[in-house]
């Protein structure tokens, strides 16, 4: 999550799955923050921000409205273990963690 937010602040863009992971983490995965708070940050930093898409995705991923699957939550632990086993993404965006063993 920290790596995704660092990339967002520096580049103004993150992959849609990183956007989903951030939204799940902030709203229902761990922090239980309002979707409006996260949407406002994305609106400020995303170069490709589109209000309707941004707000709709945040509402959907927070399970606040529309059709939702509450069990579908992007885990900041499980997702990288499956798709980035060596932690290259985190090591790139958070160089202070680059020397940690891959298992972390």
Short mmCIF file of N, CA and C in Angstrom, two decimals:
data_model
loop_
_atom_site.label_atom_id
_atom_site.label_comp_id
_atom_site.label_asym_id
_atom_site.label_seq_id
_atom_site.Cartn_x
_atom_site.Cartn_y
_atom_site.Cartn_z
N UNK A 1 0.84 -1.18 0.00
CA UNK A 1 0.00 0.00 0.00
C UNK A 1 0.89 1.24 0.00
N UNK A 2 1.93 1.23 0.83
CA UNK A 2 2.85 2.36 0.86
C UNK A 2 3.54 2.56 -0.49
N UNK A 3 3.92 1.46 -1.11
CA UNK A 3 4.58 1.56 -2.42
C UNK A 3 3.63 2.15 -3.45
N UNK A 4 2.39 1.71 -3.45
CA UNK A 4 1.40 2.23 -4.40
C UNK A 4 1.16 3.72 -4.19
N UNK A 5 1.04 4.12 -2.94
CA UNK A 5 0.80 5.54 -2.66
C UNK A 5 2.02 6.39 -2.98
N UNK A 6 3.21 5.84 -2.80
CA UNK A 6 4.43 6.56 -3.18
C UNK A 6 4.47 6.75 -4.69
N UNK A 7 4.15 5.68 -5.45
CA UNK A 7 4.11 5.80 -6.90
C UNK A 7 3.06 6.82 -7.32
N UNK A 8 1.91 6.80 -6.69
CA UNK A 8 0.85 7.75 -7.02
C UNK A 8 1.32 9.19 -6.82
N UNK A 9 1.95 9.46 -5.70
CA UNK A 9 2.42 10.82 -5.43
C UNK A 9 3.52 11.25 -6.39
N UNK A 10 4.38 10.32 -6.77
CA UNK A 10 5.50 10.69 -7.65
C UNK A 10 5.12 10.74 -9.12
N UNK A 11 4.29 9.80 -9.57
CA UNK A 11 3.98 9.70 -11.00
C UNK A 11 2.59 10.16 -11.38
N UNK A 12 1.68 10.21 -10.41
CA UNK A 12 0.31 10.57 -10.72
C UNK A 12 -0.48 9.44 -11.35
N UNK A 13 0.02 8.21 -11.19
CA UNK A 13 -0.64 7.06 -11.79
C UNK A 13 -0.25 5.81 -11.02
N UNK A 14 -1.19 4.88 -10.88
CA UNK A 14 -0.89 3.53 -10.42
C UNK A 14 -1.82 2.57 -11.16
N UNK A 15 -1.39 1.32 -11.29
CA UNK A 15 -2.16 0.28 -11.96
C UNK A 15 -3.52 0.13 -11.28
N UNK A 16 -4.51 -0.29 -12.07
CA UNK A 16 -5.86 -0.37 -11.49
C UNK A 16 -5.94 -1.38 -10.34
N UNK A 17 -5.14 -2.44 -10.36
CA UNK A 17 -5.18 -3.39 -9.26
C UNK A 17 -4.57 -2.80 -7.99
N UNK A 18 -3.59 -1.92 -8.15
CA UNK A 18 -3.05 -1.21 -6.99
C UNK A 18 -4.10 -0.25 -6.44
N UNK A 19 -4.86 0.38 -7.33
CA UNK A 19 -5.95 1.26 -6.89
C UNK A 19 -6.97 0.46 -6.08
N UNK A 20 -7.28 -0.74 -6.57
CA UNK A 20 -8.24 -1.60 -5.86
C UNK A 20 -7.70 -2.01 -4.50
N UNK A 21 -6.42 -2.37 -4.45
CA UNK A 21 -5.82 -2.78 -3.18
C UNK A 21 -5.85 -1.65 -2.16
N UNK A 22 -5.52 -0.45 -2.60
CA UNK A 22 -5.54 0.72 -1.71
C UNK A 22 -6.97 0.96 -1.21
N UNK A 23 -7.94 0.92 -2.11
CA UNK A 23 -9.32 1.16 -1.72
C UNK A 23 -9.82 0.12 -0.71
N UNK A 24 -9.52 -1.14 -0.96
CA UNK A 24 -9.95 -2.19 -0.03
C UNK A 24 -9.27 -2.02 1.33
N UNK A 25 -7.97 -1.75 1.31
CA UNK A 25 -7.22 -1.58 2.56
C UNK A 25 -7.78 -0.43 3.39
N UNK A 26 -8.04 0.69 2.74
CA UNK A 26 -8.50 1.87 3.47
C UNK A 26 -9.93 1.76 3.96
N UNK A 27 -10.80 1.12 3.19
CA UNK A 27 -12.23 1.16 3.53
C UNK A 27 -12.73 -0.04 4.31
N UNK A 28 -12.25 -1.23 3.99
CA UNK A 28 -12.81 -2.40 4.68
C UNK A 28 -11.79 -3.47 4.99
N UNK A 29 -10.58 -3.31 4.52
CA UNK A 29 -9.57 -4.32 4.78
C UNK A 29 -8.92 -4.17 6.14
N UNK A 30 -8.67 -2.94 6.54
CA UNK A 30 -7.96 -2.74 7.80
C UNK A 30 -8.31 -1.42 8.50
N UNK A 31 -8.43 -0.35 7.76
CA UNK A 31 -8.52 0.97 8.40
C UNK A 31 -9.94 1.50 8.56
N UNK A 32 -10.90 0.96 7.84
CA UNK A 32 -12.31 1.34 7.95
C UNK A 32 -12.54 2.85 7.80
N UNK A 33 -11.89 3.44 6.82
CA UNK A 33 -12.07 4.86 6.51
C UNK A 33 -13.19 5.03 5.48
N UNK A 34 -13.78 6.19 5.43
CA UNK A 34 -14.83 6.47 4.46
C UNK A 34 -14.24 6.46 3.04
N UNK A 35 -15.00 5.94 2.10
CA UNK A 35 -14.54 5.91 0.71
C UNK A 35 -14.29 7.32 0.19
N UNK A 36 -15.02 8.31 0.71
CA UNK A 36 -14.86 9.68 0.25
C UNK A 36 -13.45 10.22 0.52
N UNK A 37 -12.86 9.81 1.62
CA UNK A 37 -11.50 10.25 1.96
C UNK A 37 -10.51 9.74 0.93
N UNK A 38 -10.57 8.47 0.61
CA UNK A 38 -9.67 7.89 -0.40
C UNK A 38 -9.92 8.46 -1.78
N UNK A 39 -11.18 8.62 -2.14
CA UNK A 39 -11.51 9.18 -3.45
C UNK A 39 -10.96 10.59 -3.61
N UNK A 40 -10.99 11.37 -2.55
CA UNK A 40 -10.47 12.74 -2.61
C UNK A 40 -8.96 12.74 -2.86
N UNK A 41 -8.25 11.82 -2.23
CA UNK A 41 -6.79 11.73 -2.45
C UNK A 41 -6.51 11.32 -3.89
N UNK A 42 -7.22 10.32 -4.38
CA UNK A 42 -7.03 9.89 -5.77
C UNK A 42 -7.38 11.01 -6.74
N UNK A 43 -8.44 11.74 -6.44
CA UNK A 43 -8.85 12.86 -7.30
C UNK A 43 -7.75 13.92 -7.36
N UNK A 44 -7.07 14.12 -6.26
CA UNK A 44 -6.00 15.13 -6.20
C UNK A 44 -4.76 14.68 -6.96
N UNK A 45 -4.37 13.42 -6.86
CA UNK A 45 -3.08 12.97 -7.39
C UNK A 45 -3.13 12.28 -8.75
N UNK A 46 -4.24 11.65 -9.11
CA UNK A 46 -4.29 10.90 -10.36
C UNK A 46 -4.33 11.83 -11.58
N UNK A 47 -3.42 11.63 -12.48
CA UNK A 47 -3.42 12.41 -13.72
C UNK A 47 -4.61 12.02 -14.60
N UNK A 48 -5.03 10.77 -14.51
CA UNK A 48 -6.16 10.30 -15.32
C UNK A 48 -7.46 10.26 -14.51
N UNK A 49 -7.55 11.11 -13.50
CA UNK A 49 -8.74 11.11 -12.64
C UNK A 49 -9.99 11.45 -13.43
N UNK A 50 -10.99 10.66 -13.22
CA UNK A 50 -12.32 10.89 -13.78
C UNK A 50 -13.28 10.75 -12.61
N UNK A 51 -13.98 11.81 -12.30
CA UNK A 51 -14.80 11.84 -11.09
C UNK A 51 -15.79 10.69 -11.02
N UNK A 52 -16.50 10.43 -12.09
CA UNK A 52 -17.51 9.37 -12.08
C UNK A 52 -16.88 8.00 -11.87
N UNK A 53 -15.81 7.71 -12.58
CA UNK A 53 -15.13 6.42 -12.44
C UNK A 53 -14.48 6.30 -11.06
N UNK A 54 -13.80 7.35 -10.65
CA UNK A 54 -13.13 7.35 -9.35
C UNK A 54 -14.13 7.10 -8.21
N UNK A 55 -15.18 7.90 -8.17
CA UNK A 55 -16.15 7.75 -7.09
C UNK A 55 -16.89 6.41 -7.19
N UNK A 56 -17.24 6.00 -8.39
CA UNK A 56 -17.92 4.72 -8.57
C UNK A 56 -17.07 3.55 -8.10
N UNK A 57 -15.79 3.56 -8.45
CA UNK A 57 -14.90 2.48 -8.02
C UNK A 57 -14.72 2.47 -6.51
N UNK A 58 -14.58 3.65 -5.91
CA UNK A 58 -14.42 3.69 -4.46
C UNK A 58 -15.69 3.19 -3.76
N UNK A 59 -16.86 3.57 -4.26
CA UNK A 59 -18.10 3.08 -3.64
C UNK A 59 -18.22 1.58 -3.81
N UNK A 60 -17.87 1.07 -5.00
CA UNK A 60 -17.96 -0.37 -5.27
C UNK A 60 -16.98 -1.14 -4.39
N UNK A 61 -15.73 -0.72 -4.36
CA UNK A 61 -14.71 -1.46 -3.61
C UNK A 61 -14.90 -1.35 -2.10
N UNK A 62 -15.55 -0.31 -1.64
CA UNK A 62 -15.83 -0.18 -0.21
C UNK A 62 -17.11 -0.91 0.17
N UNK A 63 -17.80 -1.47 -0.83
CA UNK A 63 -19.07 -2.15 -0.63
C UNK A 63 -20.13 -1.21 -0.06
N UNK A 64 -20.08 0.04 -0.49
CA UNK A 64 -21.04 1.04 -0.03
C UNK A 64 -22.31 1.06 -0.88
N UNK A 65 -22.22 0.60 -2.13
CA UNK A 65 -23.39 0.63 -3.00
C UNK A 65 -23.17 -0.26 -4.21
N UNK A 66 -24.10 -0.25 -5.10
CA UNK A 66 -24.09 -1.06 -6.32
C UNK A 66 -24.06 -2.54 -5.96
N UNK A 67 -23.83 -3.33 -6.97
CA UNK A 67 -23.63 -4.76 -6.76
C UNK A 67 -22.23 -4.94 -6.19
N UNK A 68 -22.10 -5.65 -5.13
CA UNK A 68 -20.77 -5.86 -4.56
C UNK A 68 -20.61 -7.30 -4.10
N UNK A 69 -19.38 -7.70 -4.02
CA UNK A 69 -19.02 -9.00 -3.49
C UNK A 69 -18.11 -8.72 -2.30
N UNK A 70 -18.69 -8.73 -1.12
CA UNK A 70 -17.94 -8.33 0.06
C UNK A 70 -16.70 -9.20 0.29
N UNK A 71 -16.80 -10.48 -0.10
CA UNK A 71 -15.68 -11.39 0.12
C UNK A 71 -14.49 -11.08 -0.79
N UNK A 72 -14.71 -10.29 -1.84
CA UNK A 72 -13.62 -9.96 -2.76
C UNK A 72 -12.89 -8.73 -2.23
N UNK A 73 -11.81 -8.99 -1.54
CA UNK A 73 -11.03 -7.92 -0.95
C UNK A 73 -9.57 -8.14 -1.34
N UNK A 74 -8.97 -7.15 -1.96
CA UNK A 74 -7.58 -7.27 -2.40
C UNK A 74 -6.66 -7.14 -1.19
N UNK A 75 -5.97 -8.21 -0.88
CA UNK A 75 -5.10 -8.25 0.29
C UNK A 75 -3.73 -7.66 -0.03
N UNK A 76 -3.24 -6.76 0.81
CA UNK A 76 -1.90 -6.22 0.59
C UNK A 76 -0.80 -7.24 0.88
N UNK A 77 -1.18 -8.40 1.43
CA UNK A 77 -0.21 -9.47 1.69
C UNK A 77 -0.32 -10.56 0.63
N UNK A 78 -1.51 -11.10 0.42
CA UNK A 78 -1.70 -12.22 -0.48
C UNK A 78 -1.44 -11.85 -1.95
N UNK A 79 -1.88 -10.68 -2.37
CA UNK A 79 -1.73 -10.29 -3.77
C UNK A 79 -0.26 -10.22 -4.19
N UNK A 80 0.61 -9.54 -3.43
CA UNK A 80 2.03 -9.52 -3.83
C UNK A 80 2.69 -10.90 -3.72
N UNK A 81 2.25 -11.72 -2.76
CA UNK A 81 2.84 -13.05 -2.65
C UNK A 81 2.57 -13.88 -3.90
N UNK A 82 1.47 -13.60 -4.55
CA UNK A 82 1.12 -14.35 -5.76
C UNK A 82 1.76 -13.75 -7.00
N UNK A 83 1.78 -12.43 -7.13
CA UNK A 83 2.19 -11.79 -8.38
C UNK A 83 3.55 -11.09 -8.35
N UNK A 84 4.13 -10.91 -7.18
CA UNK A 84 5.43 -10.24 -7.07
C UNK A 84 6.22 -10.88 -5.93
N UNK A 85 6.56 -12.15 -6.11
CA UNK A 85 7.16 -12.94 -5.03
C UNK A 85 8.47 -12.38 -4.52
N UNK A 86 9.23 -11.71 -5.36
CA UNK A 86 10.51 -11.15 -4.92
C UNK A 86 10.38 -9.72 -4.38
N UNK A 87 9.20 -9.15 -4.50
CA UNK A 87 8.96 -7.82 -3.96
C UNK A 87 9.59 -6.69 -4.76
N UNK A 88 9.74 -6.88 -6.06
CA UNK A 88 10.39 -5.86 -6.91
C UNK A 88 9.65 -4.53 -6.87
N UNK A 89 8.33 -4.59 -6.88
CA UNK A 89 7.54 -3.35 -6.87
C UNK A 89 7.79 -2.56 -5.58
N UNK A 90 7.70 -3.22 -4.45
CA UNK A 90 7.93 -2.55 -3.17
C UNK A 90 9.37 -2.07 -3.06
N UNK A 91 10.31 -2.89 -3.49
CA UNK A 91 11.73 -2.51 -3.44
C UNK A 91 12.00 -1.27 -4.30
N UNK A 92 11.31 -1.20 -5.44
CA UNK A 92 11.50 -0.04 -6.33
C UNK A 92 10.97 1.25 -5.69
N UNK A 93 9.76 1.19 -5.17
CA UNK A 93 9.12 2.41 -4.66
C UNK A 93 9.46 2.73 -3.21
N UNK A 94 9.92 1.73 -2.48
CA UNK A 94 10.32 1.95 -1.08
C UNK A 94 11.74 1.41 -0.88
N UNK A 95 12.73 2.13 -1.37
CA UNK A 95 14.11 1.63 -1.30
C UNK A 95 14.59 1.35 0.12
N UNK A 96 13.98 1.97 1.11
CA UNK A 96 14.35 1.70 2.49
C UNK A 96 14.05 0.26 2.90
N UNK A 97 13.20 -0.43 2.12
CA UNK A 97 12.87 -1.83 2.40
C UNK A 97 13.59 -2.80 1.47
N UNK A 98 14.41 -2.29 0.58
CA UNK A 98 15.05 -3.12 -0.46
C UNK A 98 15.92 -4.24 0.09
N UNK A 99 16.47 -4.06 1.26
CA UNK A 99 17.39 -5.07 1.79
C UNK A 99 16.71 -6.14 2.63
N UNK A 100 15.41 -6.02 2.80
CA UNK A 100 14.69 -7.06 3.55
C UNK A 100 14.62 -8.35 2.74
N UNK A 101 14.63 -9.48 3.39
CA UNK A 101 14.49 -10.75 2.66
C UNK A 101 13.15 -10.80 1.92
N UNK A 102 13.11 -11.54 0.83
CA UNK A 102 11.92 -11.62 -0.03
C UNK A 102 10.70 -12.15 0.74
N UNK A 103 10.91 -12.96 1.75
CA UNK A 103 9.76 -13.52 2.48
C UNK A 103 8.93 -12.44 3.19
N UNK A 104 9.52 -11.26 3.38
CA UNK A 104 8.78 -10.15 4.00
C UNK A 104 8.15 -9.27 2.98
#
